[in-house]
Amino acid sequence: MITTSPATDLDHDLARLARMVRAAPRVLDALSSWTGFPLHTQQATDTVTDVLGHTDAPLLDLPPGTPVLRRTTRLIGAQTSPLLVAATVTELVAEPALRLNLSARRALRDGGKLVEDLLDGLHRATYLVTRLEPARFDEGTAPVLISRAVLSAAGRPVALTTETIRRQLLTRRSPDVLPHYAARLPIPTAAAR
C-alpha cells in the first residue's frame, strides 16, 4: 500500500531521506528501501562524450578538458501507476581510467544501467547533499534533494554522479523499519527543524 505523508512531516521525511542517501553505499538501494519496492533504471538521454569543467576535474583527479562520458538515467517504480519517477542520475565517467574490455564499454555506452550496477567494487563517497524546500513545490517531479558523489575503483576516482531526487518519491510510502544507517541517527527536535 502506498501512502502519502502529511505536509507537516515533509521536512522531517526529507531530513531522514537525506541521511539515507548520504550514508548509503548505493543510491538505488537507499531509494528502493525508502519506497518499499524495487526501482528500475531507464536511460533518460543518449550517452555523449563531454569534457570536464574546472570544478569537476579536481574531483576526478584529471585536468580540465579531459573527455568523459555523460550518462543520464532515471530511477522509476515500474509497478506503480501513474509512473513514479523517483530520481534522475547524471554520471560523468572517466572511461579510460576504468580500463574496460569491449563488451563492458558497450554496456557503459548503452546507458540503461547505473555505473555502480555495471561494475563491481566501486566505492561511493557522497560529498554534497542539498535539501530544497519541499513546501515551495507542487506535487510531482520537482526536485527536493540533490546529492553529489564520487565513485572510486581501487582508490582512484572514476565517476562523478549527481542524483536529483523528486518530490513524488518523498511523498510516497516509507518503510516502518529503516536500514541501520538511517534508523540509528539522531532525529532533529522540533526546535531544530
mmCIF file with all atom_site columns, C-alpha atoms in Angstrom:
data_model
loop_
_atom_site.group_PDB
_atom_site.id
_atom_site.type_symbol
_atom_site.label_atom_id
_atom_site.label_alt_id
_atom_site.label_comp_id
_atom_site.label_asym_id
_atom_site.label_entity_id
_atom_site.label_seq_id
_atom_site.pdbx_PDB_ins_code
_atom_site.Cartn_x
_atom_site.Cartn_y
_atom_site.Cartn_z
_atom_site.occupancy
_atom_site.B_iso_or_equiv
_atom_site.pdbx_formal_charge
_atom_site.auth_seq_id
_atom_site.auth_comp_id
_atom_site.auth_asym_id
_atom_site.auth_atom_id
_atom_site.pdbx_PDB_model_num
ATOM 1   C CA . MET A 1 1   ? 0.000  0.000  0.000   1.00 0.00 ? 1   MET A CA 1
ATOM 2   C CA . ILE A 1 2   ? 1.341  3.414  -0.922  1.00 0.00 ? 2   ILE A CA 1
ATOM 3   C CA . THR A 1 3   ? 0.535  6.318  1.335   1.00 0.00 ? 3   THR A CA 1
ATOM 4   C CA . THR A 1 4   ? 1.469  9.954  1.309   1.00 0.00 ? 4   THR A CA 1
ATOM 5   C CA . SER A 1 5   ? 2.988  11.949 4.134   1.00 0.00 ? 5   SER A CA 1
ATOM 6   C CA . PRO A 1 6   ? 1.153  14.921 5.636   1.00 0.00 ? 6   PRO A CA 1
ATOM 7   C CA . ALA A 1 7   ? 2.641  18.260 4.635   1.00 0.00 ? 7   ALA A CA 1
ATOM 8   C CA . THR A 1 8   ? 3.847  18.919 8.194   1.00 0.00 ? 8   THR A CA 1
ATOM 9   C CA . ASP A 1 9   ? 6.032  15.801 8.109   1.00 0.00 ? 9   ASP A CA 1
ATOM 10  C CA . LEU A 1 10  ? 7.740  16.582 4.791   1.00 0.00 ? 10  LEU A CA 1
ATOM 11  C CA . ASP A 1 11  ? 10.664 18.408 6.421   1.00 0.00 ? 11  ASP A CA 1
ATOM 12  C CA . HIS A 1 12  ? 11.237 15.513 8.815   1.00 0.00 ? 12  HIS A CA 1
ATOM 13  C CA . ASP A 1 13  ? 10.944 12.955 5.988   1.00 0.00 ? 13  ASP A CA 1
ATOM 14  C CA . LEU A 1 14  ? 13.318 14.982 3.824   1.00 0.00 ? 14  LEU A CA 1
ATOM 15  C CA . ALA A 1 15  ? 15.908 15.024 6.624   1.00 0.00 ? 15  ALA A CA 1
ATOM 16  C CA . ARG A 1 16  ? 15.593 11.224 7.024   1.00 0.00 ? 16  ARG A CA 1
ATOM 17  C CA . LEU A 1 17  ? 15.869 10.661 3.276   1.00 0.00 ? 17  LEU A CA 1
ATOM 18  C CA . ALA A 1 18  ? 18.931 12.949 3.090   1.00 0.00 ? 18  ALA A CA 1
ATOM 19  C CA . ARG A 1 19  ? 20.650 10.885 5.818   1.00 0.00 ? 19  ARG A CA 1
ATOM 20  C CA . MET A 1 20  ? 19.873 7.678  3.954   1.00 0.00 ? 20  MET A CA 1
ATOM 21  C CA . VAL A 1 21  ? 21.242 8.992  0.652   1.00 0.00 ? 21  VAL A CA 1
ATOM 22  C CA . ARG A 1 22  ? 24.351 10.432 2.331   1.00 0.00 ? 22  ARG A CA 1
ATOM 23  C CA . ALA A 1 23  ? 25.258 7.170  4.081   1.00 0.00 ? 23  ALA A CA 1
ATOM 24  C CA . ALA A 1 24  ? 24.128 4.575  1.535   1.00 0.00 ? 24  ALA A CA 1
ATOM 25  C CA . PRO A 1 25  ? 26.704 2.516  -0.337  1.00 0.00 ? 25  PRO A CA 1
ATOM 26  C CA . ARG A 1 26  ? 24.455 2.723  -3.444  1.00 0.00 ? 26  ARG A CA 1
ATOM 27  C CA . VAL A 1 27  ? 21.813 5.370  -4.150  1.00 0.00 ? 27  VAL A CA 1
ATOM 28  C CA . LEU A 1 28  ? 19.491 2.828  -5.783  1.00 0.00 ? 28  LEU A CA 1
ATOM 29  C CA . ASP A 1 29  ? 19.474 0.759  -2.568  1.00 0.00 ? 29  ASP A CA 1
ATOM 30  C CA . ALA A 1 30  ? 18.616 3.771  -0.414  1.00 0.00 ? 30  ALA A CA 1
ATOM 31  C CA . LEU A 1 31  ? 15.746 4.901  -2.633  1.00 0.00 ? 31  LEU A CA 1
ATOM 32  C CA . SER A 1 32  ? 14.344 1.370  -3.061  1.00 0.00 ? 32  SER A CA 1
ATOM 33  C CA . SER A 1 33  ? 14.408 0.983  0.709   1.00 0.00 ? 33  SER A CA 1
ATOM 34  C CA . TRP A 1 34  ? 12.572 4.277  1.119   1.00 0.00 ? 34  TRP A CA 1
ATOM 35  C CA . THR A 1 35  ? 9.759  3.327  -1.267  1.00 0.00 ? 35  THR A CA 1
ATOM 36  C CA . GLY A 1 36  ? 9.429  -0.219 -0.009  1.00 0.00 ? 36  GLY A CA 1
ATOM 37  C CA . PHE A 1 37  ? 9.578  -1.668 -3.543  1.00 0.00 ? 37  PHE A CA 1
ATOM 38  C CA . PRO A 1 38  ? 12.332 -2.072 -6.151  1.00 0.00 ? 38  PRO A CA 1
ATOM 39  C CA . LEU A 1 39  ? 13.180 0.758  -8.510  1.00 0.00 ? 39  LEU A CA 1
ATOM 40  C CA . HIS A 1 40  ? 14.289 0.134  -12.063 1.00 0.00 ? 40  HIS A CA 1
ATOM 41  C CA . THR A 1 41  ? 16.701 2.082  -14.248 1.00 0.00 ? 41  THR A CA 1
ATOM 42  C CA . GLN A 1 42  ? 15.811 3.613  -17.593 1.00 0.00 ? 42  GLN A CA 1
ATOM 43  C CA . GLN A 1 43  ? 18.035 5.587  -19.956 1.00 0.00 ? 43  GLN A CA 1
ATOM 44  C CA . ALA A 1 44  ? 16.859 9.210  -19.986 1.00 0.00 ? 44  ALA A CA 1
ATOM 45  C CA . THR A 1 45  ? 19.209 10.611 -22.645 1.00 0.00 ? 45  THR A CA 1
ATOM 46  C CA . ASP A 1 46  ? 21.770 9.218  -25.045 1.00 0.00 ? 46  ASP A CA 1
ATOM 47  C CA . THR A 1 47  ? 25.289 8.751  -23.728 1.00 0.00 ? 47  THR A CA 1
ATOM 48  C CA . VAL A 1 48  ? 27.507 11.523 -25.080 1.00 0.00 ? 48  VAL A CA 1
ATOM 49  C CA . THR A 1 49  ? 31.163 12.473 -24.853 1.00 0.00 ? 49  THR A CA 1
ATOM 50  C CA . ASP A 1 50  ? 31.667 15.659 -22.862 1.00 0.00 ? 50  ASP A CA 1
ATOM 51  C CA . VAL A 1 51  ? 34.667 17.451 -21.367 1.00 0.00 ? 51  VAL A CA 1
ATOM 52  C CA . LEU A 1 52  ? 35.409 18.046 -17.692 1.00 0.00 ? 52  LEU A CA 1
ATOM 53  C CA . GLY A 1 53  ? 34.970 21.565 -16.426 1.00 0.00 ? 53  GLY A CA 1
ATOM 54  C CA . HIS A 1 54  ? 37.211 23.336 -13.917 1.00 0.00 ? 54  HIS A CA 1
ATOM 55  C CA . THR A 1 55  ? 35.002 22.412 -10.941 1.00 0.00 ? 55  THR A CA 1
ATOM 56  C CA . ASP A 1 56  ? 34.601 18.691 -11.739 1.00 0.00 ? 56  ASP A CA 1
ATOM 57  C CA . ALA A 1 57  ? 38.157 17.954 -12.944 1.00 0.00 ? 57  ALA A CA 1
ATOM 58  C CA . PRO A 1 58  ? 39.823 18.011 -9.477  1.00 0.00 ? 58  PRO A CA 1
ATOM 59  C CA . LEU A 1 59  ? 37.222 15.583 -8.130  1.00 0.00 ? 59  LEU A CA 1
ATOM 60  C CA . LEU A 1 60  ? 38.274 13.016 -10.746 1.00 0.00 ? 60  LEU A CA 1
ATOM 61  C CA . ASP A 1 61  ? 41.946 13.946 -10.399 1.00 0.00 ? 61  ASP A CA 1
ATOM 62  C CA . LEU A 1 62  ? 42.106 14.808 -14.104 1.00 0.00 ? 62  LEU A CA 1
ATOM 63  C CA . PRO A 1 63  ? 42.972 18.015 -15.961 1.00 0.00 ? 63  PRO A CA 1
ATOM 64  C CA . PRO A 1 64  ? 40.117 20.273 -17.164 1.00 0.00 ? 64  PRO A CA 1
ATOM 65  C CA . GLY A 1 65  ? 39.084 19.477 -20.716 1.00 0.00 ? 65  GLY A CA 1
ATOM 66  C CA . THR A 1 66  ? 39.552 15.706 -20.324 1.00 0.00 ? 66  THR A CA 1
ATOM 67  C CA . PRO A 1 67  ? 36.891 13.782 -22.319 1.00 0.00 ? 67  PRO A CA 1
ATOM 68  C CA . VAL A 1 68  ? 34.339 11.884 -20.203 1.00 0.00 ? 68  VAL A CA 1
ATOM 69  C CA . LEU A 1 69  ? 31.083 10.065 -20.870 1.00 0.00 ? 69  LEU A CA 1
ATOM 70  C CA . ARG A 1 70  ? 27.931 11.876 -19.758 1.00 0.00 ? 70  ARG A CA 1
ATOM 71  C CA . ARG A 1 71  ? 25.134 9.437  -18.941 1.00 0.00 ? 71  ARG A CA 1
ATOM 72  C CA . THR A 1 72  ? 21.652 10.273 -17.619 1.00 0.00 ? 72  THR A CA 1
ATOM 73  C CA . THR A 1 73  ? 19.464 7.559  -16.122 1.00 0.00 ? 73  THR A CA 1
ATOM 74  C CA . ARG A 1 74  ? 16.031 7.716  -14.492 1.00 0.00 ? 74  ARG A CA 1
ATOM 75  C CA . LEU A 1 75  ? 15.098 5.595  -11.472 1.00 0.00 ? 75  LEU A CA 1
ATOM 76  C CA . ILE A 1 76  ? 11.469 4.553  -11.832 1.00 0.00 ? 76  ILE A CA 1
ATOM 77  C CA . GLY A 1 77  ? 8.961  2.405  -9.998  1.00 0.00 ? 77  GLY A CA 1
ATOM 78  C CA . ALA A 1 78  ? 7.538  0.279  -12.794 1.00 0.00 ? 78  ALA A CA 1
ATOM 79  C CA . GLN A 1 79  ? 4.708  -1.308 -10.819 1.00 0.00 ? 79  GLN A CA 1
ATOM 80  C CA . THR A 1 80  ? 3.118  1.964  -9.718  1.00 0.00 ? 80  THR A CA 1
ATOM 81  C CA . SER A 1 81  ? 0.515  3.887  -11.665 1.00 0.00 ? 81  SER A CA 1
ATOM 82  C CA . PRO A 1 82  ? 0.989  6.625  -12.647 1.00 0.00 ? 82  PRO A CA 1
ATOM 83  C CA . LEU A 1 83  ? 4.700  6.188  -13.341 1.00 0.00 ? 83  LEU A CA 1
ATOM 84  C CA . LEU A 1 84  ? 6.841  7.077  -10.322 1.00 0.00 ? 84  LEU A CA 1
ATOM 85  C CA . VAL A 1 85  ? 9.998  8.923  -11.364 1.00 0.00 ? 85  VAL A CA 1
ATOM 86  C CA . ALA A 1 86  ? 11.981 8.691  -8.140  1.00 0.00 ? 86  ALA A CA 1
ATOM 87  C CA . ALA A 1 87  ? 15.217 10.324 -9.287  1.00 0.00 ? 87  ALA A CA 1
ATOM 88  C CA . THR A 1 88  ? 17.427 11.259 -12.173 1.00 0.00 ? 88  THR A CA 1
ATOM 89  C CA . VAL A 1 89  ? 21.112 10.314 -12.024 1.00 0.00 ? 89  VAL A CA 1
ATOM 90  C CA . THR A 1 90  ? 23.666 12.094 -14.205 1.00 0.00 ? 90  THR A CA 1
ATOM 91  C CA . GLU A 1 91  ? 27.074 10.447 -14.346 1.00 0.00 ? 91  GLU A CA 1
ATOM 92  C CA . LEU A 1 92  ? 30.385 11.757 -15.662 1.00 0.00 ? 92  LEU A CA 1
ATOM 93  C CA . VAL A 1 93  ? 32.531 8.674  -16.282 1.00 0.00 ? 93  VAL A CA 1
ATOM 94  C CA . ALA A 1 94  ? 36.280 8.725  -16.943 1.00 0.00 ? 94  ALA A CA 1
ATOM 95  C CA . GLU A 1 95  ? 36.169 5.694  -19.236 1.00 0.00 ? 95  GLU A CA 1
ATOM 96  C CA . PRO A 1 96  ? 39.957 5.288  -19.796 1.00 0.00 ? 96  PRO A CA 1
ATOM 97  C CA . ALA A 1 97  ? 40.520 5.140  -16.008 1.00 0.00 ? 97  ALA A CA 1
ATOM 98  C CA . LEU A 1 98  ? 38.307 2.042  -15.839 1.00 0.00 ? 98  LEU A CA 1
ATOM 99  C CA . ARG A 1 99  ? 40.362 0.005  -18.361 1.00 0.00 ? 99  ARG A CA 1
ATOM 100 C CA . LEU A 1 100 ? 37.316 -1.905 -19.571 1.00 0.00 ? 100 LEU A CA 1
ATOM 101 C CA . ASN A 1 101 ? 37.091 -4.611 -22.216 1.00 0.00 ? 101 ASN A CA 1
ATOM 102 C CA . LEU A 1 102 ? 34.990 -4.079 -25.352 1.00 0.00 ? 102 LEU A CA 1
ATOM 103 C CA . SER A 1 103 ? 31.771 -5.634 -24.011 1.00 0.00 ? 103 SER A CA 1
ATOM 104 C CA . ALA A 1 104 ? 31.936 -3.579 -20.811 1.00 0.00 ? 104 ALA A CA 1
ATOM 105 C CA . ARG A 1 105 ? 32.485 -0.400 -22.865 1.00 0.00 ? 105 ARG A CA 1
ATOM 106 C CA . ARG A 1 106 ? 29.411 -1.197 -24.949 1.00 0.00 ? 106 ARG A CA 1
ATOM 107 C CA . ALA A 1 107 ? 27.331 -1.714 -21.805 1.00 0.00 ? 107 ALA A CA 1
ATOM 108 C CA . LEU A 1 108 ? 28.626 1.577  -20.417 1.00 0.00 ? 108 LEU A CA 1
ATOM 109 C CA . ARG A 1 109 ? 27.698 3.446  -23.596 1.00 0.00 ? 109 ARG A CA 1
ATOM 110 C CA . ASP A 1 110 ? 24.250 1.811  -23.852 1.00 0.00 ? 110 ASP A CA 1
ATOM 111 C CA . GLY A 1 111 ? 23.276 3.726  -20.715 1.00 0.00 ? 111 GLY A CA 1
ATOM 112 C CA . GLY A 1 112 ? 20.448 1.530  -19.427 1.00 0.00 ? 112 GLY A CA 1
ATOM 113 C CA . LYS A 1 113 ? 22.046 0.874  -16.023 1.00 0.00 ? 113 LYS A CA 1
ATOM 114 C CA . LEU A 1 114 ? 23.915 2.921  -13.444 1.00 0.00 ? 114 LEU A CA 1
ATOM 115 C CA . VAL A 1 115 ? 27.726 2.657  -13.422 1.00 0.00 ? 115 VAL A CA 1
ATOM 116 C CA . GLU A 1 116 ? 27.606 1.137  -9.930  1.00 0.00 ? 116 GLU A CA 1
ATOM 117 C CA . ASP A 1 117 ? 25.351 -1.640 -11.315 1.00 0.00 ? 117 ASP A CA 1
ATOM 118 C CA . LEU A 1 118 ? 27.633 -2.317 -14.288 1.00 0.00 ? 118 LEU A CA 1
ATOM 119 C CA . LEU A 1 119 ? 30.906 -2.560 -12.362 1.00 0.00 ? 119 LEU A CA 1
ATOM 120 C CA . ASP A 1 120 ? 31.681 -4.422 -9.165  1.00 0.00 ? 120 ASP A CA 1
ATOM 121 C CA . GLY A 1 121 ? 33.807 -2.991 -6.393  1.00 0.00 ? 121 GLY A CA 1
ATOM 122 C CA . LEU A 1 122 ? 33.021 0.708  -6.794  1.00 0.00 ? 122 LEU A CA 1
ATOM 123 C CA . HIS A 1 123 ? 33.081 2.812  -3.631  1.00 0.00 ? 123 HIS A CA 1
ATOM 124 C CA . ARG A 1 124 ? 30.565 5.688  -3.382  1.00 0.00 ? 124 ARG A CA 1
ATOM 125 C CA . ALA A 1 125 ? 31.561 8.756  -1.362  1.00 0.00 ? 125 ALA A CA 1
ATOM 126 C CA . THR A 1 126 ? 28.887 11.434 -1.073  1.00 0.00 ? 126 THR A CA 1
ATOM 127 C CA . TYR A 1 127 ? 30.410 14.878 -0.688  1.00 0.00 ? 127 TYR A CA 1
ATOM 128 C CA . LEU A 1 128 ? 27.361 17.163 -1.010  1.00 0.00 ? 128 LEU A CA 1
ATOM 129 C CA . VAL A 1 129 ? 23.657 16.761 -0.226  1.00 0.00 ? 129 VAL A CA 1
ATOM 130 C CA . THR A 1 130 ? 21.463 19.786 -0.794  1.00 0.00 ? 130 THR A CA 1
ATOM 131 C CA . ARG A 1 131 ? 17.945 19.812 0.632   1.00 0.00 ? 131 ARG A CA 1
ATOM 132 C CA . LEU A 1 132 ? 15.481 22.042 -1.186  1.00 0.00 ? 132 LEU A CA 1
ATOM 133 C CA . GLU A 1 133 ? 12.314 23.441 0.375   1.00 0.00 ? 133 GLU A CA 1
ATOM 134 C CA . PRO A 1 134 ? 9.538  20.860 -0.228  1.00 0.00 ? 134 PRO A CA 1
ATOM 135 C CA . ALA A 1 135 ? 6.776  23.317 0.679   1.00 0.00 ? 135 ALA A CA 1
ATOM 136 C CA . ARG A 1 136 ? 7.626  25.522 -2.324  1.00 0.00 ? 136 ARG A CA 1
ATOM 137 C CA . PHE A 1 137 ? 6.957  22.829 -4.916  1.00 0.00 ? 137 PHE A CA 1
ATOM 138 C CA . ASP A 1 138 ? 3.820  21.265 -6.302  1.00 0.00 ? 138 ASP A CA 1
ATOM 139 C CA . GLU A 1 139 ? 3.316  17.513 -6.229  1.00 0.00 ? 139 GLU A CA 1
ATOM 140 C CA . GLY A 1 140 ? 5.233  15.740 -8.954  1.00 0.00 ? 140 GLY A CA 1
ATOM 141 C CA . THR A 1 141 ? 8.673  15.733 -10.400 1.00 0.00 ? 141 THR A CA 1
ATOM 142 C CA . ALA A 1 142 ? 10.089 18.875 -8.763  1.00 0.00 ? 142 ALA A CA 1
ATOM 143 C CA . PRO A 1 143 ? 13.478 18.186 -7.117  1.00 0.00 ? 143 PRO A CA 1
ATOM 144 C CA . VAL A 1 144 ? 13.650 18.134 -3.317  1.00 0.00 ? 144 VAL A CA 1
ATOM 145 C CA . LEU A 1 145 ? 17.139 16.682 -2.804  1.00 0.00 ? 145 LEU A CA 1
ATOM 146 C CA . ILE A 1 146 ? 20.321 16.906 -4.876  1.00 0.00 ? 146 ILE A CA 1
ATOM 147 C CA . SER A 1 147 ? 23.224 14.654 -3.979  1.00 0.00 ? 147 SER A CA 1
ATOM 148 C CA . ARG A 1 148 ? 26.714 14.593 -5.471  1.00 0.00 ? 148 ARG A CA 1
ATOM 149 C CA . ALA A 1 149 ? 29.090 11.666 -5.071  1.00 0.00 ? 149 ALA A CA 1
ATOM 150 C CA . VAL A 1 150 ? 32.417 10.357 -6.334  1.00 0.00 ? 150 VAL A CA 1
ATOM 151 C CA . LEU A 1 151 ? 32.674 6.724  -7.400  1.00 0.00 ? 151 LEU A CA 1
ATOM 152 C CA . SER A 1 152 ? 36.120 5.175  -6.955  1.00 0.00 ? 152 SER A CA 1
ATOM 153 C CA . ALA A 1 153 ? 37.673 1.919  -8.132  1.00 0.00 ? 153 ALA A CA 1
ATOM 154 C CA . ALA A 1 154 ? 40.745 0.661  -6.258  1.00 0.00 ? 154 ALA A CA 1
ATOM 155 C CA . GLY A 1 155 ? 41.111 4.063  -4.584  1.00 0.00 ? 155 GLY A CA 1
ATOM 156 C CA . ARG A 1 156 ? 41.069 6.009  -7.860  1.00 0.00 ? 156 ARG A CA 1
ATOM 157 C CA . PRO A 1 157 ? 38.082 8.272  -8.711  1.00 0.00 ? 157 PRO A CA 1
ATOM 158 C CA . VAL A 1 158 ? 36.426 7.096  -11.934 1.00 0.00 ? 158 VAL A CA 1
ATOM 159 C CA . ALA A 1 159 ? 32.998 8.788  -11.999 1.00 0.00 ? 159 ALA A CA 1
ATOM 160 C CA . LEU A 1 160 ? 31.004 11.689 -10.607 1.00 0.00 ? 160 LEU A CA 1
ATOM 161 C CA . THR A 1 161 ? 27.290 11.353 -10.009 1.00 0.00 ? 161 THR A CA 1
ATOM 162 C CA . THR A 1 162 ? 24.597 13.948 -9.479  1.00 0.00 ? 162 THR A CA 1
ATOM 163 C CA . GLU A 1 163 ? 21.416 12.411 -8.091  1.00 0.00 ? 163 GLU A CA 1
ATOM 164 C CA . THR A 1 164 ? 18.304 14.587 -8.295  1.00 0.00 ? 164 THR A CA 1
ATOM 165 C CA . ILE A 1 165 ? 15.572 13.118 -6.100  1.00 0.00 ? 165 ILE A CA 1
ATOM 166 C CA . ARG A 1 166 ? 11.993 14.088 -6.948  1.00 0.00 ? 166 ARG A CA 1
ATOM 167 C CA . ARG A 1 167 ? 9.169  15.160 -4.656  1.00 0.00 ? 167 ARG A CA 1
ATOM 168 C CA . GLN A 1 168 ? 6.936  12.267 -5.639  1.00 0.00 ? 168 GLN A CA 1
ATOM 169 C CA . LEU A 1 169 ? 9.456  9.898  -4.042  1.00 0.00 ? 169 LEU A CA 1
ATOM 170 C CA . LEU A 1 170 ? 9.386  11.906 -0.824  1.00 0.00 ? 170 LEU A CA 1
ATOM 171 C CA . THR A 1 171 ? 5.600  11.781 -0.548  1.00 0.00 ? 171 THR A CA 1
ATOM 172 C CA . ARG A 1 172 ? 5.356  8.045  -1.205  1.00 0.00 ? 172 ARG A CA 1
ATOM 173 C CA . ARG A 1 173 ? 5.326  5.377  1.470   1.00 0.00 ? 173 ARG A CA 1
ATOM 174 C CA . SER A 1 174 ? 8.455  4.956  3.536   1.00 0.00 ? 174 SER A CA 1
ATOM 175 C CA . PRO A 1 175 ? 9.031  1.663  5.317   1.00 0.00 ? 175 PRO A CA 1
ATOM 176 C CA . ASP A 1 176 ? 8.344  1.273  9.023   1.00 0.00 ? 176 ASP A CA 1
ATOM 177 C CA . VAL A 1 177 ? 11.832 -0.088 9.636   1.00 0.00 ? 177 VAL A CA 1
ATOM 178 C CA . LEU A 1 178 ? 14.626 1.937  8.084   1.00 0.00 ? 178 LEU A CA 1
ATOM 179 C CA . PRO A 1 179 ? 18.041 0.467  7.325   1.00 0.00 ? 179 PRO A CA 1
ATOM 180 C CA . HIS A 1 180 ? 20.636 0.678  10.079  1.00 0.00 ? 180 HIS A CA 1
ATOM 181 C CA . TYR A 1 181 ? 22.459 3.630  8.505   1.00 0.00 ? 181 TYR A CA 1
ATOM 182 C CA . ALA A 1 182 ? 19.378 5.856  8.808   1.00 0.00 ? 182 ALA A CA 1
ATOM 183 C CA . ALA A 1 183 ? 17.495 4.403  11.774  1.00 0.00 ? 183 ALA A CA 1
ATOM 184 C CA . ARG A 1 184 ? 20.197 4.900  14.380  1.00 0.00 ? 184 ARG A CA 1
ATOM 185 C CA . LEU A 1 185 ? 20.985 8.518  13.584  1.00 0.00 ? 185 LEU A CA 1
ATOM 186 C CA . PRO A 1 186 ? 19.558 11.167 15.900  1.00 0.00 ? 186 PRO A CA 1
ATOM 187 C CA . ILE A 1 187 ? 16.259 12.707 14.854  1.00 0.00 ? 187 ILE A CA 1
ATOM 188 C CA . PRO A 1 188 ? 16.150 16.507 14.959  1.00 0.00 ? 188 PRO A CA 1
ATOM 189 C CA . THR A 1 189 ? 13.938 18.007 17.658  1.00 0.00 ? 189 THR A CA 1
ATOM 190 C CA . ALA A 1 190 ? 11.031 20.251 16.772  1.00 0.00 ? 190 ALA A CA 1
ATOM 191 C CA . ALA A 1 191 ? 13.112 23.296 17.698  1.00 0.00 ? 191 ALA A CA 1
ATOM 192 C CA . ALA A 1 192 ? 15.920 22.231 15.343  1.00 0.00 ? 192 ALA A CA 1
ATOM 193 C CA . ARG A 1 193 ? 13.597 21.694 12.358  1.00 0.00 ? 193 ARG A CA 1
#
